[in-house]
Short mmCIF file of N, CA and C in Angstrom, two decimals:
data_model
loop_
_atom_site.label_atom_id
_atom_site.label_comp_id
_atom_site.label_asym_id
_atom_site.label_seq_id
_atom_site.Cartn_x
_atom_site.Cartn_y
_atom_site.Cartn_z
N MET A 7 19.24 118.32 110.39
CA MET A 7 19.75 119.67 110.54
C MET A 7 18.70 120.63 109.99
N ARG A 8 18.47 121.72 110.69
CA ARG A 8 17.47 122.69 110.25
C ARG A 8 18.18 123.94 109.78
N PHE A 9 17.70 124.48 108.64
CA PHE A 9 18.32 125.65 108.05
C PHE A 9 17.44 126.88 108.11
N ALA A 10 16.27 126.82 108.72
CA ALA A 10 15.33 127.93 108.69
C ALA A 10 15.94 129.22 109.21
N ALA A 11 16.76 129.14 110.24
CA ALA A 11 17.36 130.35 110.79
C ALA A 11 18.28 131.02 109.79
N ALA A 12 18.86 130.24 108.89
CA ALA A 12 19.80 130.79 107.92
C ALA A 12 19.10 131.29 106.67
N LEU A 13 17.82 130.96 106.53
CA LEU A 13 17.11 131.31 105.32
C LEU A 13 16.23 132.53 105.54
N PRO A 14 16.38 133.53 104.67
CA PRO A 14 15.47 134.66 104.80
C PRO A 14 14.07 134.17 104.42
N GLY A 15 13.14 134.35 105.34
CA GLY A 15 11.77 133.94 105.05
C GLY A 15 11.64 132.43 104.87
N GLY A 16 12.56 131.66 105.50
CA GLY A 16 12.53 130.21 105.34
C GLY A 16 11.21 129.63 105.81
N HIS A 17 10.73 128.64 105.11
CA HIS A 17 9.47 128.02 105.44
C HIS A 17 9.72 126.58 105.80
N GLN A 18 9.17 126.18 106.95
CA GLN A 18 9.30 124.79 107.37
C GLN A 18 7.94 124.13 107.28
N ARG A 19 7.99 122.83 107.15
CA ARG A 19 6.75 122.05 107.20
C ARG A 19 7.07 120.72 107.84
N ASP A 20 6.03 120.08 108.31
CA ASP A 20 6.18 118.78 108.94
C ASP A 20 6.17 117.73 107.85
N ASP A 21 7.09 116.75 107.95
CA ASP A 21 7.16 115.71 106.92
C ASP A 21 6.23 114.54 107.22
N GLY A 22 5.39 114.67 108.23
CA GLY A 22 4.47 113.60 108.58
C GLY A 22 5.02 112.69 109.66
N ARG A 23 6.29 112.81 109.95
CA ARG A 23 6.91 111.98 110.98
C ARG A 23 7.40 112.84 112.14
N GLY A 24 6.92 114.06 112.21
CA GLY A 24 7.32 114.95 113.29
C GLY A 24 8.60 115.73 113.02
N HIS A 25 9.20 115.56 111.84
CA HIS A 25 10.42 116.29 111.48
C HIS A 25 10.06 117.55 110.71
N GLN A 26 10.74 118.62 111.04
CA GLN A 26 10.56 119.85 110.28
C GLN A 26 11.56 119.86 109.12
N VAL A 27 11.07 120.15 107.93
CA VAL A 27 11.94 120.19 106.75
C VAL A 27 11.72 121.48 106.01
N GLU A 28 12.75 121.88 105.29
CA GLU A 28 12.68 123.09 104.47
C GLU A 28 12.06 122.79 103.12
N ARG A 29 11.46 123.79 102.54
CA ARG A 29 11.04 123.63 101.15
C ARG A 29 12.31 123.49 100.33
N PRO A 30 12.38 122.55 99.40
CA PRO A 30 13.61 122.32 98.64
C PRO A 30 14.15 123.58 97.95
N ALA A 31 13.31 124.44 97.44
CA ALA A 31 13.81 125.63 96.76
C ALA A 31 14.56 126.53 97.73
N ASP A 32 14.05 126.69 98.96
CA ASP A 32 14.73 127.51 99.95
C ASP A 32 16.06 126.90 100.34
N LEU A 33 16.06 125.59 100.56
CA LEU A 33 17.27 124.90 100.94
C LEU A 33 18.30 124.99 99.82
N ALA A 34 17.87 124.77 98.59
CA ALA A 34 18.79 124.85 97.45
C ALA A 34 19.37 126.26 97.32
N ALA A 35 18.55 127.27 97.55
CA ALA A 35 19.05 128.65 97.47
C ALA A 35 20.08 128.92 98.56
N ALA A 36 19.83 128.41 99.76
CA ALA A 36 20.78 128.61 100.85
C ALA A 36 22.10 127.89 100.57
N ILE A 37 22.01 126.69 100.04
CA ILE A 37 23.22 125.94 99.70
C ILE A 37 23.98 126.63 98.58
N ASP A 38 23.25 127.13 97.59
CA ASP A 38 23.90 127.86 96.49
C ASP A 38 24.63 129.09 97.02
N ALA A 39 24.00 129.81 97.93
CA ALA A 39 24.64 131.00 98.50
C ALA A 39 25.88 130.60 99.31
N ALA A 40 25.77 129.53 100.09
CA ALA A 40 26.93 129.07 100.87
C ALA A 40 28.05 128.61 99.96
N ALA A 41 27.71 127.92 98.88
CA ALA A 41 28.73 127.47 97.92
C ALA A 41 29.42 128.67 97.29
N GLY A 42 28.65 129.70 96.97
CA GLY A 42 29.25 130.92 96.41
C GLY A 42 30.22 131.56 97.38
N THR A 43 29.87 131.56 98.65
CA THR A 43 30.75 132.11 99.68
C THR A 43 32.02 131.28 99.79
N LEU A 44 31.88 129.96 99.78
CA LEU A 44 33.05 129.08 99.84
C LEU A 44 33.96 129.32 98.65
N ILE A 45 33.38 129.42 97.47
CA ILE A 45 34.18 129.67 96.26
C ILE A 45 34.91 131.00 96.39
N ALA A 46 34.25 132.01 96.91
CA ALA A 46 34.90 133.32 97.09
C ALA A 46 36.08 133.22 98.05
N VAL A 47 35.93 132.46 99.13
CA VAL A 47 37.03 132.27 100.08
C VAL A 47 38.20 131.57 99.39
N LEU A 48 37.89 130.51 98.63
CA LEU A 48 38.95 129.77 97.93
C LEU A 48 39.62 130.63 96.87
N GLU A 49 38.84 131.40 96.14
CA GLU A 49 39.43 132.25 95.10
C GLU A 49 40.28 133.36 95.69
N SER A 50 39.88 133.87 96.85
CA SER A 50 40.68 134.93 97.47
C SER A 50 42.07 134.42 97.82
N ALA A 51 42.17 133.14 98.17
CA ALA A 51 43.48 132.56 98.48
C ALA A 51 44.33 132.43 97.23
N ALA A 52 43.70 132.32 96.06
CA ALA A 52 44.43 132.16 94.81
C ALA A 52 44.85 133.49 94.21
N LEU A 53 44.29 134.60 94.69
CA LEU A 53 44.58 135.90 94.08
C LEU A 53 46.04 136.31 94.21
N ARG A 54 46.76 135.74 95.15
CA ARG A 54 48.16 136.12 95.35
C ARG A 54 49.07 135.56 94.28
N HIS A 55 48.56 134.60 93.53
CA HIS A 55 49.36 133.99 92.48
C HIS A 55 49.33 134.85 91.22
N GLN A 56 50.41 134.83 90.49
CA GLN A 56 50.48 135.56 89.24
C GLN A 56 49.95 134.73 88.08
N VAL A 57 49.58 133.49 88.36
CA VAL A 57 49.10 132.59 87.33
C VAL A 57 47.58 132.73 87.23
N PRO A 58 47.07 132.97 86.03
CA PRO A 58 45.61 133.11 85.86
C PRO A 58 44.87 131.84 86.26
N PRO A 59 43.61 131.99 86.71
CA PRO A 59 42.83 130.84 87.17
C PRO A 59 42.72 129.72 86.13
N THR A 60 42.59 130.06 84.86
CA THR A 60 42.47 129.02 83.84
C THR A 60 43.74 128.18 83.78
N GLN A 61 44.90 128.83 83.90
CA GLN A 61 46.15 128.09 83.88
C GLN A 61 46.31 127.24 85.14
N LEU A 62 45.85 127.75 86.29
CA LEU A 62 45.87 126.94 87.52
C LEU A 62 44.99 125.71 87.35
N ARG A 63 43.85 125.90 86.70
CA ARG A 63 42.95 124.76 86.46
C ARG A 63 43.62 123.73 85.57
N VAL A 64 44.31 124.18 84.54
CA VAL A 64 45.02 123.27 83.63
C VAL A 64 46.06 122.48 84.41
N LEU A 65 46.84 123.15 85.23
CA LEU A 65 47.87 122.46 86.01
C LEU A 65 47.24 121.44 86.95
N THR A 66 46.14 121.80 87.57
CA THR A 66 45.45 120.88 88.48
C THR A 66 44.95 119.65 87.71
N LEU A 67 44.37 119.87 86.55
CA LEU A 67 43.88 118.75 85.74
C LEU A 67 45.03 117.83 85.33
N ILE A 68 46.13 118.42 84.90
CA ILE A 68 47.27 117.62 84.44
C ILE A 68 47.88 116.84 85.60
N CYS A 69 47.97 117.46 86.77
CA CYS A 69 48.52 116.76 87.93
C CYS A 69 47.67 115.55 88.30
N GLY A 70 46.38 115.66 88.12
CA GLY A 70 45.49 114.57 88.47
C GLY A 70 45.39 113.49 87.41
N ARG A 71 45.94 113.75 86.24
CA ARG A 71 45.88 112.80 85.13
C ARG A 71 47.23 112.76 84.42
N PRO A 72 48.15 111.96 84.92
CA PRO A 72 49.52 111.98 84.39
C PRO A 72 49.66 111.55 82.93
N GLU A 73 48.68 110.92 82.36
CA GLU A 73 48.76 110.48 80.97
C GLU A 73 48.18 111.50 79.99
N THR A 74 47.87 112.70 80.46
CA THR A 74 47.18 113.69 79.63
C THR A 74 48.06 114.21 78.51
N ASN A 75 47.45 114.30 77.32
CA ASN A 75 48.08 114.97 76.19
C ASN A 75 47.21 116.18 75.84
N VAL A 76 47.60 116.93 74.82
CA VAL A 76 46.86 118.15 74.48
C VAL A 76 45.42 117.83 74.10
N ASN A 77 45.20 116.76 73.33
CA ASN A 77 43.84 116.41 72.95
C ASN A 77 43.00 116.03 74.16
N GLY A 78 43.58 115.28 75.08
CA GLY A 78 42.87 114.92 76.31
C GLY A 78 42.55 116.14 77.15
N LEU A 79 43.50 117.08 77.22
CA LEU A 79 43.27 118.31 77.96
C LEU A 79 42.14 119.11 77.31
N ALA A 80 42.14 119.17 76.00
CA ALA A 80 41.08 119.89 75.28
C ALA A 80 39.71 119.31 75.62
N GLU A 81 39.63 117.99 75.70
CA GLU A 81 38.36 117.36 76.06
C GLU A 81 37.95 117.72 77.48
N LEU A 82 38.91 117.69 78.41
CA LEU A 82 38.61 118.02 79.80
C LEU A 82 38.13 119.46 79.95
N LEU A 83 38.71 120.35 79.16
CA LEU A 83 38.35 121.77 79.22
C LEU A 83 37.17 122.12 78.33
N ASP A 84 36.78 121.17 77.48
CA ASP A 84 35.71 121.40 76.50
C ASP A 84 36.06 122.56 75.57
N VAL A 85 37.29 122.50 75.05
CA VAL A 85 37.76 123.49 74.07
C VAL A 85 38.38 122.75 72.89
N VAL A 86 38.66 123.47 71.82
CA VAL A 86 39.32 122.85 70.68
C VAL A 86 40.80 122.63 71.02
N PRO A 87 41.43 121.62 70.43
CA PRO A 87 42.84 121.33 70.74
C PRO A 87 43.78 122.52 70.55
N SER A 88 43.52 123.38 69.56
CA SER A 88 44.42 124.52 69.35
C SER A 88 44.39 125.48 70.56
N SER A 89 43.22 125.64 71.16
CA SER A 89 43.12 126.50 72.36
C SER A 89 43.87 125.86 73.53
N ALA A 90 43.72 124.56 73.69
CA ALA A 90 44.45 123.86 74.76
C ALA A 90 45.95 123.95 74.53
N SER A 91 46.36 123.84 73.28
CA SER A 91 47.78 123.93 72.95
C SER A 91 48.34 125.31 73.29
N ARG A 92 47.57 126.36 73.01
CA ARG A 92 48.03 127.72 73.35
C ARG A 92 48.16 127.90 74.86
N LEU A 93 47.21 127.32 75.61
CA LEU A 93 47.32 127.37 77.07
C LEU A 93 48.61 126.68 77.52
N CYS A 94 48.89 125.55 76.92
CA CYS A 94 50.12 124.82 77.26
C CYS A 94 51.36 125.60 76.87
N ASP A 95 51.30 126.30 75.74
CA ASP A 95 52.43 127.14 75.32
C ASP A 95 52.74 128.18 76.39
N ARG A 96 51.69 128.82 76.91
CA ARG A 96 51.90 129.85 77.94
C ARG A 96 52.47 129.24 79.22
N LEU A 97 51.95 128.09 79.62
CA LEU A 97 52.47 127.44 80.82
C LEU A 97 53.90 126.97 80.63
N GLU A 98 54.21 126.50 79.44
CA GLU A 98 55.57 126.07 79.14
C GLU A 98 56.52 127.27 79.16
N ALA A 99 56.07 128.40 78.63
CA ALA A 99 56.91 129.61 78.60
C ALA A 99 57.22 130.13 80.00
N THR A 100 56.31 129.89 80.95
CA THR A 100 56.54 130.35 82.32
C THR A 100 57.24 129.29 83.17
N GLY A 101 57.58 128.15 82.58
CA GLY A 101 58.31 127.12 83.30
C GLY A 101 57.45 126.24 84.20
N LEU A 102 56.15 126.20 83.94
CA LEU A 102 55.26 125.41 84.78
C LEU A 102 54.84 124.09 84.13
N LEU A 103 55.17 123.93 82.86
CA LEU A 103 54.74 122.74 82.13
C LEU A 103 55.82 122.32 81.14
N ARG A 104 55.94 121.01 80.98
CA ARG A 104 56.84 120.47 79.95
C ARG A 104 56.04 119.52 79.07
N ARG A 105 56.42 119.47 77.83
CA ARG A 105 55.87 118.47 76.92
C ARG A 105 56.96 117.42 76.73
N VAL A 106 56.60 116.17 76.99
CA VAL A 106 57.59 115.09 76.87
C VAL A 106 57.01 113.96 76.03
N ALA A 107 57.90 113.29 75.32
CA ALA A 107 57.47 112.16 74.50
C ALA A 107 57.06 111.01 75.43
N ASP A 108 55.97 110.36 75.08
CA ASP A 108 55.51 109.20 75.83
C ASP A 108 56.47 108.06 75.56
N PRO A 109 57.05 107.44 76.60
CA PRO A 109 58.03 106.37 76.38
C PRO A 109 57.43 105.15 75.68
N ARG A 110 56.11 104.97 75.77
CA ARG A 110 55.48 103.82 75.12
C ARG A 110 55.16 104.08 73.65
N ASP A 111 54.98 105.35 73.31
CA ASP A 111 54.65 105.72 71.93
C ASP A 111 55.24 107.10 71.67
N ARG A 112 56.37 107.16 71.03
CA ARG A 112 57.10 108.41 70.83
C ARG A 112 56.30 109.43 70.01
N ARG A 113 55.23 108.98 69.35
CA ARG A 113 54.40 109.93 68.59
C ARG A 113 53.50 110.74 69.53
N GLU A 114 53.26 110.20 70.71
CA GLU A 114 52.41 110.87 71.70
C GLU A 114 53.25 111.82 72.55
N VAL A 115 52.70 112.99 72.83
CA VAL A 115 53.37 113.96 73.69
C VAL A 115 52.52 114.14 74.94
N ARG A 116 53.11 113.90 76.07
CA ARG A 116 52.43 114.03 77.36
C ARG A 116 52.73 115.40 77.96
N LEU A 117 51.78 115.87 78.75
CA LEU A 117 51.93 117.14 79.45
C LEU A 117 52.34 116.83 80.88
N VAL A 118 53.46 117.41 81.30
CA VAL A 118 54.01 117.11 82.62
C VAL A 118 54.24 118.41 83.38
N PRO A 119 53.67 118.52 84.58
CA PRO A 119 53.92 119.71 85.38
C PRO A 119 55.38 119.71 85.88
N THR A 120 55.97 120.87 85.95
CA THR A 120 57.34 120.97 86.46
C THR A 120 57.31 121.01 87.98
N ALA A 121 58.51 120.95 88.57
CA ALA A 121 58.62 121.05 90.03
C ALA A 121 58.06 122.40 90.50
N ALA A 122 58.28 123.44 89.71
CA ALA A 122 57.75 124.77 90.06
C ALA A 122 56.22 124.74 90.09
N ALA A 123 55.60 124.03 89.16
CA ALA A 123 54.13 123.93 89.14
C ALA A 123 53.63 123.18 90.36
N LEU A 124 54.31 122.10 90.71
CA LEU A 124 53.90 121.33 91.88
C LEU A 124 54.03 122.15 93.16
N THR A 125 55.09 122.94 93.25
CA THR A 125 55.27 123.83 94.39
C THR A 125 54.16 124.87 94.43
N LEU A 126 53.87 125.46 93.30
CA LEU A 126 52.82 126.47 93.20
C LEU A 126 51.47 125.90 93.64
N LEU A 127 51.12 124.72 93.14
CA LEU A 127 49.84 124.10 93.51
C LEU A 127 49.82 123.72 94.99
N GLY A 128 50.95 123.28 95.52
CA GLY A 128 51.02 122.96 96.94
C GLY A 128 50.80 124.19 97.80
N GLU A 129 51.44 125.30 97.42
CA GLU A 129 51.26 126.56 98.15
C GLU A 129 49.81 127.03 98.07
N LEU A 130 49.23 126.90 96.89
CA LEU A 130 47.83 127.30 96.72
C LEU A 130 46.91 126.46 97.61
N ALA A 131 47.13 125.16 97.64
CA ALA A 131 46.31 124.28 98.47
C ALA A 131 46.44 124.67 99.94
N GLU A 132 47.65 124.97 100.38
CA GLU A 132 47.86 125.38 101.78
C GLU A 132 47.14 126.69 102.07
N ARG A 133 47.24 127.66 101.16
CA ARG A 133 46.56 128.94 101.36
C ARG A 133 45.05 128.77 101.41
N ARG A 134 44.53 127.91 100.52
CA ARG A 134 43.09 127.68 100.51
C ARG A 134 42.64 127.02 101.81
N GLN A 135 43.41 126.06 102.30
CA GLN A 135 43.06 125.40 103.56
C GLN A 135 43.10 126.38 104.72
N ARG A 136 44.10 127.25 104.72
CA ARG A 136 44.18 128.26 105.79
C ARG A 136 43.00 129.22 105.72
N ALA A 137 42.60 129.61 104.51
CA ALA A 137 41.46 130.52 104.35
C ALA A 137 40.17 129.88 104.84
N VAL A 138 39.96 128.62 104.50
CA VAL A 138 38.76 127.92 104.96
C VAL A 138 38.83 127.73 106.48
N GLN A 139 40.00 127.38 107.00
CA GLN A 139 40.15 127.19 108.45
C GLN A 139 39.87 128.48 109.20
N ALA A 140 40.28 129.61 108.65
CA ALA A 140 40.02 130.89 109.31
C ALA A 140 38.52 131.14 109.45
N VAL A 141 37.75 130.75 108.44
CA VAL A 141 36.30 130.89 108.53
C VAL A 141 35.74 129.89 109.53
N LEU A 142 36.20 128.65 109.46
CA LEU A 142 35.72 127.63 110.40
C LEU A 142 36.01 128.02 111.84
N ASP A 143 37.16 128.66 112.08
CA ASP A 143 37.53 129.05 113.43
C ASP A 143 36.55 130.08 114.01
N ARG A 144 35.82 130.77 113.15
CA ARG A 144 34.83 131.74 113.62
C ARG A 144 33.47 131.09 113.86
N MET A 145 33.37 129.80 113.62
CA MET A 145 32.11 129.06 113.85
C MET A 145 32.21 128.27 115.14
N PRO A 146 31.10 128.12 115.85
CA PRO A 146 31.11 127.25 117.03
C PRO A 146 31.46 125.81 116.62
N VAL A 147 32.12 125.09 117.51
CA VAL A 147 32.56 123.72 117.23
C VAL A 147 31.37 122.85 116.83
N ARG A 148 30.23 123.01 117.51
CA ARG A 148 29.05 122.21 117.19
C ARG A 148 28.63 122.42 115.73
N MET A 149 28.65 123.67 115.28
CA MET A 149 28.27 123.96 113.90
C MET A 149 29.29 123.41 112.91
N GLN A 150 30.57 123.43 113.29
CA GLN A 150 31.60 122.83 112.43
C GLN A 150 31.31 121.34 112.24
N HIS A 151 30.97 120.67 113.32
CA HIS A 151 30.66 119.24 113.26
C HIS A 151 29.42 118.99 112.39
N GLU A 152 28.38 119.80 112.59
CA GLU A 152 27.16 119.66 111.79
C GLU A 152 27.44 119.91 110.31
N LEU A 153 28.29 120.90 110.04
CA LEU A 153 28.66 121.19 108.65
C LEU A 153 29.38 120.00 108.03
N LEU A 154 30.31 119.42 108.77
CA LEU A 154 31.04 118.26 108.28
C LEU A 154 30.09 117.11 107.97
N LEU A 155 29.17 116.83 108.88
CA LEU A 155 28.21 115.76 108.64
C LEU A 155 27.32 116.05 107.43
N ALA A 156 26.88 117.29 107.33
CA ALA A 156 26.02 117.67 106.21
C ALA A 156 26.76 117.57 104.88
N LEU A 157 28.00 118.03 104.85
CA LEU A 157 28.77 117.95 103.60
C LEU A 157 29.09 116.51 103.22
N ALA A 158 29.38 115.68 104.22
CA ALA A 158 29.63 114.26 103.94
C ALA A 158 28.37 113.61 103.38
N GLY A 159 27.23 113.93 103.97
CA GLY A 159 25.96 113.40 103.46
C GLY A 159 25.66 113.90 102.07
N PHE A 160 25.94 115.15 101.82
CA PHE A 160 25.74 115.73 100.49
C PHE A 160 26.62 115.02 99.46
N ALA A 161 27.88 114.79 99.83
CA ALA A 161 28.81 114.11 98.92
C ALA A 161 28.34 112.69 98.62
N ARG A 162 27.88 112.00 99.65
CA ARG A 162 27.35 110.63 99.43
C ARG A 162 26.15 110.66 98.50
N ALA A 163 25.24 111.58 98.74
CA ALA A 163 24.04 111.66 97.91
C ALA A 163 24.37 112.05 96.47
N ALA A 164 25.37 112.89 96.30
CA ALA A 164 25.75 113.34 94.95
C ALA A 164 26.39 112.23 94.15
N THR A 165 27.02 111.27 94.83
CA THR A 165 27.72 110.21 94.11
C THR A 165 26.97 108.90 94.08
N SER A 166 25.80 108.86 94.72
CA SER A 166 25.02 107.62 94.70
C SER A 166 23.89 107.72 93.69
N ALA A 167 23.36 106.57 93.33
CA ALA A 167 22.24 106.53 92.40
C ALA A 167 21.00 107.08 93.10
N PRO A 168 20.21 107.87 92.39
CA PRO A 168 18.99 108.40 93.01
C PRO A 168 18.05 107.27 93.40
N GLU A 169 17.47 107.40 94.59
CA GLU A 169 16.51 106.41 95.07
C GLU A 169 15.11 106.86 94.69
N GLN A 170 14.24 105.90 94.47
CA GLN A 170 12.84 106.21 94.20
C GLN A 170 12.18 106.58 95.52
N GLN A 171 11.48 107.69 95.53
CA GLN A 171 10.76 108.12 96.72
C GLN A 171 9.30 108.31 96.36
N THR A 172 8.45 108.14 97.35
CA THR A 172 7.04 108.34 97.09
C THR A 172 6.74 109.82 96.89
N ASP A 173 7.39 110.70 97.63
CA ASP A 173 7.20 112.13 97.48
C ASP A 173 8.57 112.79 97.42
N PRO A 174 9.11 113.08 96.21
CA PRO A 174 10.46 113.61 96.11
C PRO A 174 10.63 114.99 96.74
N ALA A 175 9.53 115.70 97.00
CA ALA A 175 9.64 117.03 97.62
C ALA A 175 9.91 116.93 99.10
N VAL A 176 9.67 115.77 99.70
CA VAL A 176 9.86 115.62 101.15
C VAL A 176 11.20 114.95 101.40
N GLN A 177 12.06 115.62 102.10
CA GLN A 177 13.36 115.09 102.51
C GLN A 177 13.44 115.15 104.02
N THR A 178 14.03 114.14 104.63
CA THR A 178 14.17 114.16 106.08
C THR A 178 15.23 115.15 106.50
N ALA A 179 15.03 115.72 107.65
CA ALA A 179 15.97 116.72 108.17
C ALA A 179 17.12 116.05 108.84
#
């Protein structure tokens, strides 16, 4: 896939095999800009909620980790436990979170999202998907397919071990 048309002043070079590739800095800048745009689209879908973004993040983290307690949440958020506890207090006061004793160890208190929290997160996910779909609908089908392939490749590369290359500045297009 070639990104030169999307890059202001994009520079291409031949990789020695007849493929045109972008300079990594230009490509990284274009991806960063696109990621910023995607984040803005996703955040715009969340603006309709009365729940602050930090609290939405807490609910999302707790939903993905059913064994979470306040100390675990503090680690996930990289904050001190007292700050995590205050966040939980606010969520509990709005009816989005409950603290329950762990049935295996009554000394442990688990954080559990309420049905209202699950509904809220479900609505948010639907709104975000609709917002992204609205943007995709304005793209040609071919570009949608190329974007999907590129994102899948990016995800694979991000989760795999880095390979040794003879010239790390040269990437195939």
